[in-house]
Amino acid sequence: MTKTTISVIKADVGSLPGHIEAPEQLIQVCDEHLNKAVEDGIINDYYLTRCGDDIEFIMTHFKGVDNKEVHKLAWDGFKKAADKAKELKLYGAGQDLLKDSFSGNVKGMGPGVAEMEFEERGSDPIIVFCADKTEPAAFNLPMYKIFADAFNTAGLVIDPNCHEGFTFEVHDIKKGKKIMINTPEEVYDLLSLIGTTPTYVVKRVFRKSDKEIAAVVCTEKLSHIAGKYVGKDDPVAIVRCQSGFPAVGEVLEPFTFPHLVAGFMRGSHRGPLMPVSEADAVIGRFDGPPRIIALGFQVCNGKLVGPKDLFADISFDNARQKANDISDYMRRHGPFEPHRLSAEELEYSTLPDIVEKMKDRFKDI
Ligand code: F6R
Ligand code: MG
Ligand code: MG
């Protein structure tokens, strides 16, 4: 049977004002590009969205993950949008396109990618998450709760198809290594790694009983690709739901807790991850707080039905209020940790220069 592929590819190719929002002019360019790709049969279907200064292409096709034609399509679309951004002198025009020309796969070239391929079930609900002003490890805590915490996901206890647990593929993004960890039996090992967010990132989750793909997160780190800070690694993720996977509500539940993530102002501060509607995915105070949207689709014969804007629901109002309160509290720390990231994690830093400039003035205590 033909397998369906969901490819979510994103990039920040310019925004206004500053790093606040990818404007309508860029969305239009991308929409025309993707529309033509459907006509040309490169993809079956797409939904175009933005979260803050990032544009996301949510595409379906039958060509499998890492497909050259689909990746080139995304690259060319972002390139066209970047050209438009340059014409309008938008801020950060073309910032995530780190190479001059496409070379087979967008991975390592700047855009972020989350893709999964599966044989469609009788009905296949998925949720696509898109975040801005944060990093891939922002998904570590929610992925743990969704797939390994019985206080979040009732199905782990009472659904026979979830009960055996899930396997986490964790990447060490500094060393470029990966490990598979089974839950529930290795939950403490898993937590010890993925609680260390600057290093370990949940990449994929599989249902343990049949190794069926359940979730995928984009883990590209722009600074690792370019060797220096060049922009933010605002991540996307795809999660499959229902009938042996966590229910839609179980997948959304972790986001009622606006946990602290890195990425607020200059990618160098921690702030709460605020769940918002598509309309509110516009960055506000202090280039934040970090934001996330959740779009629900039904996958139908290789096409997308939907989306439903899931965080638009009033049941996330408390989380938004909490995120605003936490932002007030964190901001009061100004340049102090733990609001500011540790010296090793900072994306901008004057510290080495200051230590150098003052080194002769340091005396023994
Ligand atoms: C970008 C981001 C922003 C910028 C900040 C400074 O996504 O997180 O907080 O880091 O606006 O930007 P530059 O260095 O471009 O002036
Ligand atoms: Mg930007
Ligand atoms: Mg961004």
Coordinates of C-alpha atoms and ligand atoms in Angstrom, one line a residue:
M1 CA 0.0 0.0 0.0
T2 CA 1.2 3.5 -0.8
K3 CA 2.6 5.4 2.2
T4 CA 1.8 9.0 2.8
T5 CA 4.6 11.4 3.7
I6 CA 4.0 14.6 5.8
S7 CA 6.9 17.1 5.3
V8 CA 7.0 20.2 7.4
I9 CA 9.8 22.5 6.3
K10 CA 10.4 25.9 7.8
A11 CA 12.6 28.9 7.5
D12 CA 12.9 32.5 8.6
V13 CA 13.6 34.5 5.4
G14 CA 12.7 38.0 6.7
S15 CA 10.2 39.7 8.8
L16 CA 8.7 43.0 9.9
P17 CA 9.4 45.0 12.0
G18 CA 12.7 43.4 13.2
H19 CA 12.1 39.7 14.0
I20 CA 8.3 40.0 14.8
E21 CA 6.3 38.6 11.9
A22 CA 6.7 37.1 8.4
P23 CA 4.5 39.5 6.5
E24 CA 1.7 38.8 4.0
Q25 CA 3.8 39.7 1.0
L26 CA 6.1 36.7 1.7
I27 CA 3.2 34.4 2.4
Q28 CA 1.7 35.3 -1.0
V29 CA 5.0 34.4 -2.8
C30 CA 5.1 31.0 -1.0
D31 CA 1.5 30.3 -1.6
E32 CA 1.9 30.8 -5.4
H33 CA 5.0 28.6 -5.4
L34 CA 3.3 25.7 -3.5
N35 CA 0.1 26.0 -5.5
K36 CA 2.1 25.5 -8.7
A37 CA 3.9 22.5 -7.1
V38 CA 0.5 20.8 -6.5
E39 CA -0.5 21.5 -10.2
D40 CA 2.9 20.1 -11.3
G41 CA 2.3 17.0 -9.2
I42 CA 5.4 17.5 -7.0
I43 CA 3.3 17.4 -3.8
N44 CA -0.3 16.4 -3.3
D45 CA -1.4 19.1 -0.9
Y46 CA -0.1 21.8 1.4
Y47 CA -1.0 24.2 4.2
L48 CA 1.0 27.3 4.6
T49 CA 1.4 29.1 8.0
R50 CA 3.7 31.3 9.9
C51 CA 4.7 31.5 13.6
G52 CA 6.4 34.8 14.4
D53 CA 9.2 35.4 11.8
D54 CA 9.1 31.8 10.6
I55 CA 7.2 30.5 7.5
E56 CA 6.2 26.8 7.6
F57 CA 5.3 24.7 4.6
I58 CA 3.1 21.7 5.7
M59 CA 3.1 19.4 2.7
T60 CA 1.9 15.9 1.8
H61 CA 3.1 13.6 -1.0
F62 CA 3.9 9.9 -1.7
K63 CA 7.7 10.4 -2.2
G64 CA 9.1 9.5 1.2
V65 CA 11.2 11.5 3.7
D66 CA 14.4 13.3 2.5
N67 CA 13.0 13.4 -1.0
K68 CA 15.2 15.6 -3.2
E69 CA 12.4 17.0 -5.3
V70 CA 10.3 18.0 -2.3
H71 CA 13.3 19.5 -0.5
K72 CA 14.2 21.5 -3.6
L73 CA 10.7 22.7 -3.9
A74 CA 10.9 24.1 -0.3
W75 CA 14.3 25.6 -0.9
D76 CA 13.2 27.3 -4.1
G77 CA 10.1 28.7 -2.3
F78 CA 12.1 30.1 0.6
K79 CA 14.6 31.5 -1.9
K80 CA 11.8 33.3 -3.8
A81 CA 10.4 34.7 -0.5
A82 CA 13.9 35.8 0.5
D83 CA 14.3 37.7 -2.8
K84 CA 11.0 39.4 -2.1
A85 CA 12.2 40.2 1.5
K86 CA 15.4 41.7 0.1
E87 CA 13.4 43.8 -2.3
L88 CA 11.3 45.1 0.6
K89 CA 14.4 45.5 2.8
L90 CA 12.7 43.4 5.4
Y91 CA 14.7 42.5 8.5
G92 CA 16.9 39.4 8.3
A93 CA 16.1 38.9 4.7
G94 CA 17.3 35.4 3.7
Q95 CA 18.9 34.8 7.1
D96 CA 18.1 31.0 7.3
L97 CA 19.3 30.2 3.8
L98 CA 22.9 29.5 4.6
K99 CA 24.1 28.2 1.3
D100 CA 24.0 29.9 -2.1
S101 CA 22.6 26.9 -4.0
F102 CA 20.6 23.7 -3.3
S103 CA 22.5 20.5 -3.0
G104 CA 20.0 17.6 -2.6
N105 CA 18.6 18.0 0.9
V106 CA 17.7 21.1 2.9
K107 CA 19.1 19.6 6.1
G108 CA 22.3 21.4 7.0
M109 CA 21.5 24.3 4.7
G110 CA 19.4 26.3 7.3
P111 CA 15.7 25.4 7.0
G112 CA 14.3 23.2 9.7
V113 CA 12.7 19.9 8.7
A114 CA 10.3 17.4 10.4
E115 CA 9.0 14.6 8.2
M116 CA 7.3 11.3 8.7
E117 CA 6.0 8.5 6.4
F118 CA 3.3 6.1 7.3
E119 CA 0.6 3.8 5.9
E120 CA -2.7 5.6 6.5
R121 CA -5.0 4.0 9.0
G122 CA -8.8 4.1 8.6
S123 CA -8.6 7.6 9.9
D124 CA -5.3 9.5 10.8
P125 CA -5.4 12.6 12.9
I126 CA -2.1 14.5 13.2
I127 CA -1.1 17.7 15.0
V128 CA 1.6 20.0 13.6
F129 CA 3.3 22.3 16.1
C130 CA 5.2 25.4 15.0
A131 CA 7.2 27.5 17.6
D132 CA 9.1 30.8 17.5
K133 CA 11.7 32.3 19.7
T134 CA 12.8 28.9 21.1
E135 CA 14.9 25.8 20.3
P136 CA 14.3 22.2 19.4
A137 CA 14.8 21.0 23.0
A138 CA 11.6 23.0 23.9
F139 CA 9.8 19.8 22.8
N140 CA 11.7 17.5 25.3
L141 CA 9.3 18.1 28.2
P142 CA 6.0 17.9 26.3
M143 CA 7.2 14.8 24.3
Y144 CA 8.0 13.2 27.6
K145 CA 4.7 14.0 29.1
I146 CA 2.7 13.0 26.0
F147 CA 4.4 9.6 25.5
A148 CA 5.7 8.6 29.0
D149 CA 3.8 10.4 31.8
A150 CA 0.7 8.5 32.9
F151 CA -0.4 11.6 34.8
N152 CA -0.7 13.4 31.4
T153 CA -1.7 10.5 29.1
A154 CA -4.4 8.3 30.6
G155 CA -4.0 6.0 27.6
L156 CA -0.7 4.8 28.9
V157 CA -2.6 3.2 31.7
I158 CA -6.0 2.3 30.2
D159 CA -5.5 1.9 26.4
P160 CA -4.1 -1.6 25.7
N161 CA -2.6 -0.3 22.5
C162 CA -0.5 2.4 24.3
H163 CA 0.1 0.4 27.4
E164 CA 3.4 -1.2 26.3
G165 CA 4.9 2.3 26.0
F166 CA 7.0 4.2 23.5
T167 CA 10.6 4.3 22.4
F168 CA 12.4 7.7 22.2
E169 CA 15.1 8.5 19.7
V170 CA 17.3 11.0 21.5
H171 CA 20.0 13.0 19.7
D172 CA 23.2 14.4 21.2
I173 CA 23.2 17.5 19.0
K174 CA 26.7 18.4 20.0
K175 CA 28.4 15.1 19.2
G176 CA 26.0 14.2 16.3
K177 CA 25.1 10.8 18.0
K178 CA 21.7 9.1 18.6
I179 CA 20.3 6.6 21.1
M180 CA 17.0 4.7 21.4
I181 CA 15.5 4.6 24.9
N182 CA 12.5 2.5 25.9
T183 CA 9.8 3.7 28.2
P184 CA 8.5 3.1 30.8
E185 CA 11.4 0.8 31.8
E186 CA 14.2 3.4 31.1
V187 CA 12.3 6.5 32.1
Y188 CA 14.9 7.8 34.6
D189 CA 17.7 7.4 32.1
L190 CA 15.6 9.2 29.5
L191 CA 14.9 12.1 31.9
S192 CA 18.5 12.4 32.9
L193 CA 19.5 13.0 29.3
I194 CA 16.6 15.1 28.0
G195 CA 16.5 17.3 31.1
T196 CA 19.9 18.5 29.8
T197 CA 18.3 20.6 27.1
P198 CA 21.4 22.3 25.6
T199 CA 22.7 18.8 24.5
Y200 CA 20.0 16.2 24.2
V201 CA 17.0 16.5 22.0
V202 CA 14.0 14.2 21.4
K203 CA 14.1 13.6 17.6
R204 CA 11.5 10.8 17.1
V205 CA 9.1 8.7 19.2
F206 CA 7.9 5.2 18.1
R207 CA 5.2 3.0 19.5
K208 CA 7.2 0.2 21.1
S209 CA 4.8 -2.7 20.2
D210 CA 5.1 -2.3 16.4
K211 CA 7.8 0.5 16.0
E212 CA 5.2 2.7 14.3
I213 CA 6.2 6.3 14.0
A214 CA 4.4 8.5 16.5
A215 CA 6.2 11.9 16.5
V216 CA 9.1 13.7 14.9
V217 CA 10.7 17.0 15.9
C218 CA 13.0 19.2 13.8
T219 CA 16.4 19.3 15.5
E220 CA 18.5 21.4 13.2
K221 CA 20.7 23.9 15.1
L222 CA 21.6 26.8 12.8
S223 CA 24.6 27.7 14.9
H224 CA 26.0 24.1 14.6
I225 CA 25.5 24.3 10.8
A226 CA 27.1 27.7 10.3
G227 CA 29.7 27.4 13.2
K228 CA 28.4 30.6 14.7
Y229 CA 25.1 32.2 15.7
V230 CA 23.2 33.1 12.6
G231 CA 19.6 33.0 13.7
K232 CA 17.2 31.0 15.8
D233 CA 16.4 27.3 15.5
D234 CA 12.7 27.8 16.0
P235 CA 11.4 24.2 15.8
V236 CA 8.4 22.4 14.3
A237 CA 7.0 18.9 15.2
I238 CA 4.4 16.4 13.9
V239 CA 2.5 14.1 16.3
R240 CA 0.1 11.3 15.3
C241 CA -3.0 10.9 17.5
Q242 CA -5.7 8.5 18.6
S243 CA -6.4 4.7 18.2
G244 CA -3.2 3.4 19.8
F245 CA -1.5 6.8 20.0
P246 CA -2.2 9.5 22.6
A247 CA -5.5 11.2 22.0
V248 CA -5.6 14.8 20.6
G249 CA -6.3 16.1 24.1
E250 CA -3.5 14.1 25.6
V251 CA -1.1 15.6 23.1
L252 CA -2.3 19.1 23.8
E253 CA -2.4 18.8 27.6
P254 CA 1.4 19.4 28.3
F255 CA 1.0 22.9 26.8
T256 CA -1.3 24.0 29.6
F257 CA 1.9 24.3 31.6
P258 CA 4.0 27.1 30.0
H259 CA 7.4 25.6 30.9
L260 CA 10.6 27.7 30.7
V261 CA 12.5 27.4 27.4
A262 CA 15.6 29.1 25.9
G263 CA 15.0 31.6 23.1
F264 CA 13.5 34.8 24.6
M265 CA 15.3 38.0 23.5
R266 CA 18.4 37.5 21.4
G267 CA 18.0 33.7 21.9
S268 CA 19.8 34.3 25.2
H269 CA 17.1 34.3 27.8
R270 CA 14.6 31.8 29.3
G271 CA 10.9 32.5 29.2
P272 CA 7.6 30.5 29.3
L273 CA 6.4 28.8 26.1
M274 CA 3.0 30.4 25.5
P275 CA 0.4 28.4 23.5
V276 CA -1.4 30.7 21.0
S277 CA -3.8 30.7 18.1
E278 CA -2.4 31.3 14.5
A279 CA -3.7 34.8 14.7
D280 CA -1.7 35.5 17.9
A281 CA 1.5 33.9 16.6
V282 CA 3.0 37.4 16.4
I283 CA 5.9 38.2 18.7
G284 CA 5.4 40.9 21.3
R285 CA 7.3 42.1 24.4
F286 CA 11.1 41.5 24.7
D287 CA 11.0 39.6 21.4
G288 CA 8.8 37.0 23.0
P289 CA 7.5 35.4 25.1
P290 CA 8.4 32.2 23.1
R291 CA 5.2 31.0 21.3
I292 CA 3.7 27.8 19.9
I293 CA 0.8 27.0 17.7
A294 CA -0.9 23.6 17.2
L295 CA -2.7 22.8 13.9
G296 CA -4.9 19.7 13.8
F297 CA -5.4 17.8 10.5
Q298 CA -7.0 14.6 9.3
V299 CA -4.8 13.0 6.7
C300 CA -7.0 11.6 3.9
N301 CA -5.5 9.7 0.9
G302 CA -2.3 11.7 0.9
K303 CA -4.1 15.1 1.4
L304 CA -4.8 17.3 4.4
V305 CA -8.3 18.0 5.8
G306 CA -8.3 21.0 8.1
P307 CA -6.6 22.6 10.0
K308 CA -8.3 23.2 13.3
D309 CA -6.4 25.9 15.2
L310 CA -6.2 24.0 18.5
F311 CA -4.7 26.5 20.9
A312 CA -7.3 29.1 19.9
D313 CA -9.6 27.3 22.5
I314 CA -10.5 29.1 25.7
S315 CA -9.2 26.2 27.7
F316 CA -5.7 27.6 27.0
D317 CA -6.5 31.0 28.4
N318 CA -5.1 30.1 31.9
A319 CA -1.8 28.9 30.3
R320 CA -1.5 32.2 28.4
Q321 CA -2.2 34.2 31.6
K322 CA 0.3 32.1 33.5
A323 CA 2.9 32.7 30.7
N324 CA 2.3 36.4 30.9
D325 CA 2.8 36.3 34.7
I326 CA 5.9 34.2 34.4
S327 CA 7.3 36.6 31.8
D328 CA 6.8 39.5 34.3
Y329 CA 8.6 37.5 37.0
M330 CA 11.5 36.4 34.7
R331 CA 12.0 39.8 33.2
R332 CA 12.6 41.3 36.7
H333 CA 15.9 39.3 36.7
G334 CA 17.2 41.5 33.9
P335 CA 20.7 40.3 32.9
F336 CA 20.9 37.7 35.7
E337 CA 20.6 34.0 35.4
P338 CA 18.4 31.9 35.3
H339 CA 16.5 34.4 33.1
R340 CA 19.7 35.0 31.1
L341 CA 21.2 31.8 29.8
S342 CA 24.5 30.4 31.2
A343 CA 27.7 31.7 29.6
E344 CA 28.1 28.6 27.4
E345 CA 24.5 28.8 26.1
L346 CA 24.5 32.5 25.2
E347 CA 23.9 33.2 21.5
Y348 CA 25.3 36.7 21.8
S349 CA 28.1 37.4 24.3
T350 CA 30.4 40.2 25.3
L351 CA 31.7 38.1 28.2
P352 CA 35.0 36.8 26.5
D353 CA 35.9 40.3 25.4
I354 CA 35.2 41.7 28.9
V355 CA 37.2 39.0 30.6
E356 CA 40.1 39.7 28.2
K357 CA 39.9 43.5 28.6
M358 CA 39.9 43.2 32.4
K359 CA 42.3 40.3 32.9
D360 CA 45.2 42.4 34.2
R361 CA 42.9 44.0 36.8
F362 CA 42.1 40.7 38.4
K363 CA 44.3 40.2 41.5
D364 CA 44.6 37.2 43.8
I365 CA 42.0 37.2 46.6
Ligands
F6R1 C1 15.5 36.6 16.6 C2 15.4 36.9 18.0 C3 15.6 38.3 18.4 C4 16.9 38.9 18.0 C5 17.0 40.3 18.5 C6 18.3 41.0 18.1 O1 14.6 35.6 16.3 O2 15.2 36.1 18.8 O3 15.4 38.4 19.8 O4 18.0 38.1 18.5 O5 16.0 41.1 18.0 O6 18.4 40.9 16.7 P1 19.6 41.5 15.9 O7 20.9 41.0 16.4 O8 19.2 41.1 14.5 O9 19.5 43.0 16.1
MG2 MG 14.2 36.5 12.3
MG3 MG 11.9 32.8 14.4

